[in-house]
CSV table of C-alpha atoms and ligand atoms in Angstrom, one decimal:
chain,number,residue,atom,x,y,z
U,1339,UNK,CA,-0.2,0.2,-0.1
U,1340,UNK,CA,2.7,2.4,0.7
U,1341,UNK,CA,4.6,1.7,-2.3
U,1342,UNK,CA,1.6,2.1,-4.3
U,1343,UNK,CA,0.8,5.2,-2.6
U,1344,UNK,CA,4.3,6.8,-3.5
U,1345,UNK,CA,4.4,5.4,-7.0
U,1346,UNK,CA,0.8,7.9,-7.3
U,1347,UNK,CA,2.6,10.2,-5.7
U,1348,UNK,CA,6.0,10.0,-8.2
U,1349,UNK,CA,3.1,10.1,-11.3
U,1350,UNK,CA,1.1,12.9,-9.9
U,1351,UNK,CA,4.1,15.0,-9.7
U,1352,UNK,CA,5.4,13.9,-13.4
U,1353,UNK,CA,2.3,15.0,-14.8
U,1354,UNK,CA,1.4,18.1,-13.4
U,1355,UNK,CA,5.0,19.2,-14.1
U,1356,UNK,CA,5.0,18.5,-17.4
U,1357,UNK,CA,1.5,20.2,-18.0
U,1358,UNK,CA,3.1,23.2,-15.9
U,1359,UNK,CA,5.7,23.1,-18.2
U,1360,UNK,CA,3.6,23.0,-21.4
U,1361,UNK,CA,0.9,25.4,-20.7
U,1362,UNK,CA,1.5,28.2,-23.3
U,1363,UNK,CA,-0.9,31.2,-21.3
U,1364,UNK,CA,-2.2,32.1,-18.1
U,1365,UNK,CA,-5.3,30.7,-19.0
U,1366,UNK,CA,-4.1,27.4,-19.7
U,1367,UNK,CA,-2.0,27.4,-16.3
U,1368,UNK,CA,-5.0,28.1,-14.2
U,1369,UNK,CA,-6.8,24.9,-16.2
U,1370,UNK,CA,-3.6,22.6,-15.0
U,1371,UNK,CA,-3.5,24.4,-11.7
U,1372,UNK,CA,-7.8,23.4,-11.5
U,1373,UNK,CA,-6.6,19.7,-12.1
U,1374,UNK,CA,-3.5,19.6,-10.3
U,1375,UNK,CA,-4.3,20.9,-7.1
U,1376,UNK,CA,-7.7,22.0,-6.9
U,1377,UNK,CA,-9.7,21.6,-3.5
U,1378,UNK,CA,-12.7,20.3,-4.9
U,1379,UNK,CA,-12.1,18.1,-7.3
U,1380,UNK,CA,-9.3,16.7,-8.9
U,1381,UNK,CA,-6.2,14.9,-8.5
U,1382,UNK,CA,-5.2,15.7,-5.1
U,1383,UNK,CA,-8.4,14.5,-4.4
U,1384,UNK,CA,-7.8,11.2,-5.2
U,1385,UNK,CA,-4.1,11.1,-3.1
U,1386,UNK,CA,-5.6,12.4,0.3
U,1387,UNK,CA,-8.0,9.1,-0.6
U,1388,UNK,CA,-5.3,6.6,-0.7
U,1389,UNK,CA,-3.7,8.2,2.2
U,1390,UNK,CA,-6.3,7.7,4.0
U,1391,UNK,CA,-7.1,4.2,3.4
U,1392,UNK,CA,-3.0,4.0,4.6
U,1393,UNK,CA,-2.3,2.0,7.7
U,1394,UNK,CA,-2.4,4.7,10.6
U,1395,UNK,CA,1.3,4.2,11.4
U,1396,UNK,CA,2.7,4.8,7.9
U,1397,UNK,CA,0.3,7.7,7.7
U,1398,UNK,CA,3.1,10.4,9.2
U,1399,UNK,CA,5.5,9.4,6.6
U,1400,UNK,CA,3.6,9.6,3.8
U,1401,UNK,CA,1.8,12.7,4.9
U,1402,UNK,CA,4.7,14.1,4.7
U,1403,UNK,CA,5.7,12.8,0.9
U,1404,UNK,CA,2.1,13.7,-0.2
U,1405,UNK,CA,2.8,17.7,1.4
U,1406,UNK,CA,6.2,17.4,-0.6
U,1407,UNK,CA,4.8,16.6,-3.8
U,1408,UNK,CA,2.5,18.7,-3.8
U,1409,UNK,CA,4.5,21.8,-2.5
U,1410,UNK,CA,7.0,21.0,-5.2
U,1411,UNK,CA,4.0,21.1,-7.5
U,1412,UNK,CA,2.7,24.4,-6.2
U,1413,UNK,CA,6.4,25.8,-6.8
U,1414,UNK,CA,6.8,24.8,-10.1
U,1415,UNK,CA,2.9,26.6,-10.9
U,1416,UNK,CA,4.0,30.0,-9.5
U,1417,UNK,CA,7.2,29.9,-11.1
U,1418,UNK,CA,5.3,29.7,-14.3
U,1419,UNK,CA,3.4,32.1,-13.7
U,1420,UNK,CA,5.8,34.4,-13.2
U,1421,UNK,CA,6.8,33.9,-16.6
U,1422,UNK,CA,4.1,34.0,-18.5
U,1423,UNK,CA,3.3,37.1,-16.6
U,1424,UNK,CA,6.4,39.1,-18.2
U,1425,UNK,CA,5.2,40.2,-21.5
U,1426,UNK,CA,2.9,42.4,-19.6
U,1427,UNK,CA,5.6,43.4,-17.1
U,1428,UNK,CA,7.7,44.6,-19.9
U,1429,UNK,CA,5.4,46.8,-21.2
U,1430,UNK,CA,4.7,48.6,-18.4
U,1431,UNK,CA,8.1,49.1,-17.7
U,1432,UNK,CA,8.3,50.9,-21.3
U,1433,UNK,CA,9.8,54.5,-20.8
U,1434,UNK,CA,7.5,56.7,-23.8
U,1435,UNK,CA,10.0,59.4,-22.6
U,1436,UNK,CA,13.1,57.4,-24.1
U,1437,UNK,CA,14.2,58.2,-27.0
U,1438,UNK,CA,14.3,54.7,-29.4
U,1439,UNK,CA,14.6,53.1,-32.8
U,1440,UNK,CA,11.6,51.1,-32.6
U,1441,UNK,CA,8.3,53.0,-31.5
U,1442,UNK,CA,6.1,50.7,-30.4
U,1443,UNK,CA,3.3,53.0,-29.0
U,1444,UNK,CA,1.1,55.5,-31.3
U,1445,UNK,CA,2.5,57.5,-34.8
U,1446,UNK,CA,3.2,61.2,-36.0
U,1447,UNK,CA,0.7,63.4,-36.2
U,1448,UNK,CA,0.3,63.5,-40.3
U,1449,UNK,CA,0.6,67.5,-40.0
U,1450,UNK,CA,3.9,67.0,-38.0
U,1451,UNK,CA,4.7,64.4,-41.0
U,1452,UNK,CA,4.1,66.8,-43.5
U,1453,UNK,CA,6.6,69.2,-41.4
U,1454,UNK,CA,9.4,66.9,-41.2
U,1455,UNK,CA,8.9,65.9,-44.7
U,1456,UNK,CA,8.9,69.8,-45.7
U,1457,UNK,CA,12.3,70.1,-43.6
U,1458,UNK,CA,13.8,67.1,-45.1
U,1459,UNK,CA,13.2,68.9,-48.3
U,1460,UNK,CA,14.3,71.9,-47.9
U,1461,UNK,CA,17.0,70.6,-46.2
U,1462,UNK,CA,18.7,69.4,-48.9
U,1463,UNK,CA,18.3,73.0,-50.6
U,1464,UNK,CA,20.3,74.1,-47.6
U,1465,UNK,CA,17.6,76.0,-45.9
U,1466,UNK,CA,18.4,75.8,-42.2
U,1467,UNK,CA,15.7,75.4,-39.5
U,1468,UNK,CA,14.9,78.1,-37.2
U,1469,UNK,CA,12.4,78.7,-34.4
U,1470,UNK,CA,10.1,81.4,-32.8
U,1471,UNK,CA,7.7,82.1,-29.9
U,1472,UNK,CA,4.3,81.6,-30.2
U,1473,UNK,CA,3.2,84.7,-28.0
U,1474,UNK,CA,5.0,87.3,-29.7
U,1475,UNK,CA,5.2,91.1,-29.4
U,1476,UNK,CA,4.3,94.1,-31.7
U,1477,UNK,CA,7.4,94.5,-32.7
U,1478,UNK,CA,8.1,91.0,-34.5
U,1479,UNK,CA,4.9,90.5,-35.8
U,1480,UNK,CA,4.0,93.8,-37.0
U,1481,UNK,CA,6.6,97.0,-37.0
U,1482,UNK,CA,9.6,95.0,-38.1
U,1483,UNK,CA,7.8,93.8,-40.8
U,1484,UNK,CA,7.0,97.3,-42.3
U,1485,UNK,CA,2.9,96.9,-40.9
U,1486,UNK,CA,2.1,100.4,-40.2
U,1487,UNK,CA,0.2,100.8,-36.7
U,1488,UNK,CA,-3.2,101.7,-39.1
U,1489,UNK,CA,-3.0,98.5,-41.1
U,1490,UNK,CA,-6.0,96.2,-40.6
U,1491,UNK,CA,-4.1,93.1,-40.0
U,1492,UNK,CA,-3.4,94.5,-36.6
U,1493,UNK,CA,-7.6,95.0,-36.0
U,1494,UNK,CA,-8.4,92.9,-32.8
U,1495,UNK,CA,-11.2,91.5,-34.6
U,1496,UNK,CA,-7.6,89.7,-36.4
U,1497,UNK,CA,-5.8,88.5,-34.2
U,1498,UNK,CA,-5.8,86.7,-30.6
U,1499,UNK,CA,-4.0,89.8,-28.1
U,1500,UNK,CA,-3.5,88.8,-24.9
U,1501,UNK,CA,-5.9,90.9,-22.5
U,1502,UNK,CA,-3.8,91.8,-20.0
U,1503,UNK,CA,-1.2,92.9,-22.2
U,1504,UNK,CA,-3.9,95.9,-23.9
U,1505,UNK,CA,-4.9,96.9,-20.3
U,1506,UNK,CA,-1.3,97.6,-19.7
U,1507,UNK,CA,-0.9,101.2,-20.1
U,1508,UNK,CA,2.1,100.9,-22.6
U,1509,UNK,CA,0.3,101.3,-26.1
U,1510,UNK,CA,0.6,99.7,-29.0
U,1511,UNK,CA,4.5,99.2,-28.2
U,1512,UNK,CA,3.4,96.7,-25.4
U,1513,UNK,CA,1.2,94.7,-27.6
U,1514,UNK,CA,1.6,91.0,-27.2
U,1515,UNK,CA,-0.4,88.7,-29.0
U,1516,UNK,CA,-0.2,85.0,-30.3
U,1517,UNK,CA,1.5,85.1,-33.5
U,1518,UNK,CA,-1.0,86.0,-36.8
U,1519,UNK,CA,2.3,84.4,-39.0
U,1520,UNK,CA,5.6,83.0,-39.0
U,1521,UNK,CA,7.2,85.4,-40.9
U,1522,UNK,CA,8.0,87.1,-37.1
U,1523,UNK,CA,10.9,84.4,-37.3
U,1524,UNK,CA,12.4,86.5,-40.4
U,1525,UNK,CA,12.7,88.6,-38.5
U,1526,UNK,CA,14.3,87.0,-35.6
U,1527,UNK,CA,16.9,85.3,-37.6
U,1528,UNK,CA,17.8,88.4,-39.2
U,1529,UNK,CA,18.2,90.7,-35.8
U,1530,UNK,CA,20.7,87.9,-34.9
U,1531,UNK,CA,22.5,86.8,-38.3
U,1532,UNK,CA,24.4,88.7,-40.5
U,1533,UNK,CA,23.9,87.6,-44.8
U,1534,UNK,CA,23.6,85.1,-45.8
U,1535,UNK,CA,20.7,83.7,-44.7
U,1536,UNK,CA,18.6,80.5,-45.9
U,1537,UNK,CA,16.0,79.4,-43.1
U,1538,UNK,CA,12.7,78.0,-42.9
U,1539,UNK,CA,10.4,78.1,-39.9
U,1540,UNK,CA,7.5,76.0,-39.3
U,1541,UNK,CA,4.8,76.4,-36.4
U,1542,UNK,CA,1.5,77.5,-35.8
U,1543,UNK,CA,-0.3,80.3,-36.2
U,1544,UNK,CA,-3.3,81.8,-34.6
U,1545,UNK,CA,-6.3,83.9,-36.2
U,1546,UNK,CA,-9.9,84.4,-35.1
U,1547,UNK,CA,-10.9,82.9,-38.0
U,1548,UNK,CA,-14.7,81.6,-38.3
U,1549,UNK,CA,-14.3,77.7,-38.2
U,1550,UNK,CA,-14.7,75.6,-41.2
U,1551,UNK,CA,-14.2,73.0,-43.5
U,1552,UNK,CA,-10.8,75.1,-44.9
U,1553,UNK,CA,-10.3,77.1,-41.5
U,1554,UNK,CA,-9.3,77.1,-38.3
U,1555,UNK,CA,-8.5,79.7,-35.6
U,1556,UNK,CA,-5.2,77.7,-35.3
U,1557,UNK,CA,-2.9,76.6,-38.2
U,1558,UNK,CA,0.5,76.1,-39.3
U,1559,UNK,CA,3.4,78.0,-41.9
U,1560,UNK,CA,6.4,77.0,-43.0
U,1561,UNK,CA,8.2,80.5,-43.6
U,1562,UNK,CA,11.2,80.6,-45.6
U,1563,UNK,CA,14.1,83.3,-45.9
U,1564,UNK,CA,16.8,83.4,-48.4
U,1565,UNK,CA,18.9,87.1,-48.2
U,1566,UNK,CA,22.1,87.1,-50.7
U,1567,UNK,CA,24.3,89.6,-52.6
U,1568,UNK,CA,21.7,88.7,-55.8
U,1569,UNK,CA,19.2,86.4,-54.5
U,1570,UNK,CA,16.2,87.0,-57.2
U,1571,UNK,CA,12.2,86.0,-58.2
U,1572,UNK,CA,13.5,83.4,-60.4
U,1573,UNK,CA,15.7,81.6,-57.4
U,1574,UNK,CA,12.3,82.2,-55.6
U,1575,UNK,CA,10.1,80.4,-58.1
U,1576,UNK,CA,12.9,77.8,-58.5
U,1577,UNK,CA,13.5,76.8,-54.9
U,1578,UNK,CA,9.1,76.4,-54.6
U,1579,UNK,CA,9.2,74.4,-57.7
U,1580,UNK,CA,11.8,71.9,-56.7
U,1581,UNK,CA,10.0,72.2,-52.9
U,1582,UNK,CA,5.9,71.4,-54.8
U,1583,UNK,CA,7.7,68.9,-57.4
U,1584,UNK,CA,9.3,67.0,-54.1
U,1585,UNK,CA,6.7,67.2,-52.0
U,1586,UNK,CA,3.5,66.0,-53.9
U,1587,UNK,CA,5.9,63.6,-56.4
U,1588,UNK,CA,5.5,64.7,-60.0
U,1589,UNK,CA,6.0,67.4,-61.5
U,1590,UNK,CA,4.2,70.8,-61.0
U,1591,UNK,CA,4.0,73.8,-62.2
U,1592,UNK,CA,4.5,76.8,-60.1
U,1593,UNK,CA,2.1,80.5,-61.1
U,1594,UNK,CA,2.4,84.0,-59.5
U,1595,UNK,CA,-0.3,85.7,-59.1
U,1596,UNK,CA,0.6,89.6,-58.1
U,1597,UNK,CA,-0.6,90.5,-54.7
U,1598,UNK,CA,0.7,93.0,-51.6
U,1599,UNK,CA,2.2,92.1,-48.6
U,1600,UNK,CA,3.9,94.9,-46.4
U,1601,UNK,CA,6.9,92.7,-46.0
U,1602,UNK,CA,7.6,92.0,-49.9
U,1603,UNK,CA,7.6,94.3,-52.6
U,1604,UNK,CA,7.1,93.2,-55.2
U,1605,UNK,CA,4.5,90.0,-53.6
U,1606,UNK,CA,2.9,87.3,-55.2
U,1607,UNK,CA,0.5,84.7,-54.3
U,1608,UNK,CA,1.7,81.2,-55.2
U,1609,UNK,CA,-0.2,78.5,-56.6
U,1610,UNK,CA,1.0,75.1,-58.1
U,1611,UNK,CA,-0.9,73.1,-60.8
U,1612,UNK,CA,-1.4,69.6,-59.4
U,1613,UNK,CA,-3.4,66.7,-60.8
U,1614,UNK,CA,-5.0,69.7,-63.4
U,1615,UNK,CA,-6.0,71.7,-60.8
U,1616,UNK,CA,-4.6,75.3,-60.0
U,1617,UNK,CA,-4.3,75.1,-55.7
U,1618,UNK,CA,-3.1,78.1,-53.7
U,1619,UNK,CA,-0.2,77.7,-51.3
U,1620,UNK,CA,0.3,80.8,-49.5
U,1621,UNK,CA,2.2,84.4,-50.1
U,1622,UNK,CA,5.5,85.5,-51.4
U,1623,UNK,CA,7.7,87.9,-52.2
U,1624,UNK,CA,11.0,89.9,-52.1
U,1625,UNK,CA,11.9,91.3,-49.1
U,1626,UNK,CA,11.3,95.1,-48.9
U,1627,UNK,CA,14.0,97.6,-48.0
U,1628,UNK,CA,12.5,98.9,-45.3
U,1629,UNK,CA,12.5,95.1,-43.6
U,1630,UNK,CA,16.3,94.6,-44.7
U,1631,UNK,CA,16.7,98.8,-43.4
U,1632,UNK,CA,15.0,97.4,-39.7
U,1633,UNK,CA,17.3,94.4,-38.9
U,1634,UNK,CA,20.9,96.7,-39.7
U,1635,UNK,CA,21.3,95.3,-43.9
U,1636,UNK,CA,21.9,97.1,-46.5
U,1637,UNK,CA,19.4,96.9,-49.3
U,1638,UNK,CA,22.1,98.0,-51.6
U,1639,UNK,CA,24.4,95.1,-51.4
U,1640,UNK,CA,21.8,92.3,-50.3
U,1641,UNK,CA,18.3,91.1,-51.6
U,1642,UNK,CA,16.4,88.5,-50.3
U,1643,UNK,CA,13.0,86.6,-51.2
U,1644,UNK,CA,10.5,84.8,-48.8
U,1645,UNK,CA,7.4,83.3,-48.7
U,1646,UNK,CA,4.9,81.9,-46.0
U,1647,UNK,CA,3.0,78.6,-47.5
U,1648,UNK,CA,0.2,76.7,-45.1
U,1649,UNK,CA,1.2,73.4,-44.1
U,1650,UNK,CA,-2.4,72.2,-43.6
U,1651,UNK,CA,-3.4,72.9,-47.2
U,1652,UNK,CA,-0.3,70.8,-48.3
U,1653,UNK,CA,-1.2,67.7,-46.4
U,1654,UNK,CA,-5.1,68.3,-46.9
U,1655,UNK,CA,-4.0,67.7,-51.1
U,1656,UNK,CA,-1.7,64.7,-50.1
U,1657,UNK,CA,-3.9,62.7,-48.2
U,1658,UNK,CA,-7.3,64.0,-49.6
U,1659,UNK,CA,-8.5,65.2,-46.6
U,1660,UNK,CA,-11.1,67.5,-47.0
U,1661,UNK,CA,-12.0,69.1,-43.6
U,1662,UNK,CA,-9.4,70.6,-41.5
U,1663,UNK,CA,-11.4,70.3,-38.5
U,1664,UNK,CA,-10.4,66.5,-38.6
U,1665,UNK,CA,-6.4,67.1,-38.2
U,1666,UNK,CA,-7.4,68.7,-34.3
U,1667,UNK,CA,-10.2,66.5,-33.5
U,1668,UNK,CA,-7.7,63.7,-31.7
U,1669,UNK,CA,-10.2,61.0,-33.1
U,1670,UNK,CA,-7.9,57.9,-33.5
U,1671,UNK,CA,-9.8,56.4,-35.9
U,1672,UNK,CA,-8.6,59.8,-38.5
U,1673,UNK,CA,-5.6,60.0,-37.1
U,1674,UNK,CA,-4.7,56.1,-37.5
U,1675,UNK,CA,-4.9,56.5,-41.1
U,1676,UNK,CA,-2.1,58.0,-42.0
K,2669,LIG,N1,2.7,85.9,-43.5
K,2669,LIG,C1,2.4,86.2,-45.2
K,2669,LIG,C2,0.8,85.4,-44.6
K,2669,LIG,O1,0.8,85.2,-43.2
K,2669,LIG,C3,2.8,84.9,-46.1
K,2669,LIG,C4,4.2,85.8,-46.3
K,2669,LIG,C5,5.3,85.2,-45.9
K,2669,LIG,C6,3.7,86.2,-47.7
K,2669,LIG,C7,6.4,85.6,-46.7
K,2669,LIG,C8,5.1,87.0,-48.2
K,2669,LIG,C9,6.7,86.4,-47.4
K,2669,LIG,O2,-0.1,85.5,-45.1
């Protein structure tokens, strides 16, 4: 009887350890636990009844090995549980703030992706990326850009002025606003650097436009500025044509229409012919001599061109998005398509 019981313990142990080792998920392991360690039914019950049938004087010894076997199986089960649970623990341990070569979670926003592509393209033409603040002063958003005090672009209905700044006693000079254009960065760069200058600046702009399918109160622009001893309008058109062709992937035509901006002379609206349609991309022109003078450049020595392109518009064309609002709603069903 003792030998039978010992043999039954041994085969119980072997079978349990084999089942534990081959359980490939936590659910499968739970079934193994119920079968081999479950209190109500299961294999433990059989062994207990064997124990009950043994001679009273052999019982302590058998009881000891019964407990040993049980403890061994329980230990193996716990160990396996730890192994199967590990992938979950590894995910929880990912530090998303660390730079990594394999992004595990999330993806770039289509606007960010478009801006990264823009930087790549113009980077190949020698444009370095400059940045400027989104909260701007009157000087950089207007004065240095040759926008006079009475100009309609300064209207409170056209800009997000900060109430505290308006209430201040300093008049217009003290005005602070969310920048309405990235042209502010032209000034910031030229104030800091001597010519030649060749920069782009990409970022958010703010205007209190009524929000609809093609307008938003927050949008992105890419500003470009090139100043050197003999920069011409032909350089401007060449850069824009190369840029649009590289981004849109087809050989596109670029068209200039006469326009007006206080900080460029002459000024143009830029259109691109893409898939048989003319699409408006933004404004551009030759940097106004007044602007150059304002930052201490000599307009007799250097000339320059500047452009400001709407980033959403490019992004919408390329991905055939028909409503600008989709970009800023944070709907993962939309964003995960890119
Ligand atoms: N800043 C102008 C706008 O927002 C665009 C522009 C930039 C025009 C540079 C000319 C030169 O409309």
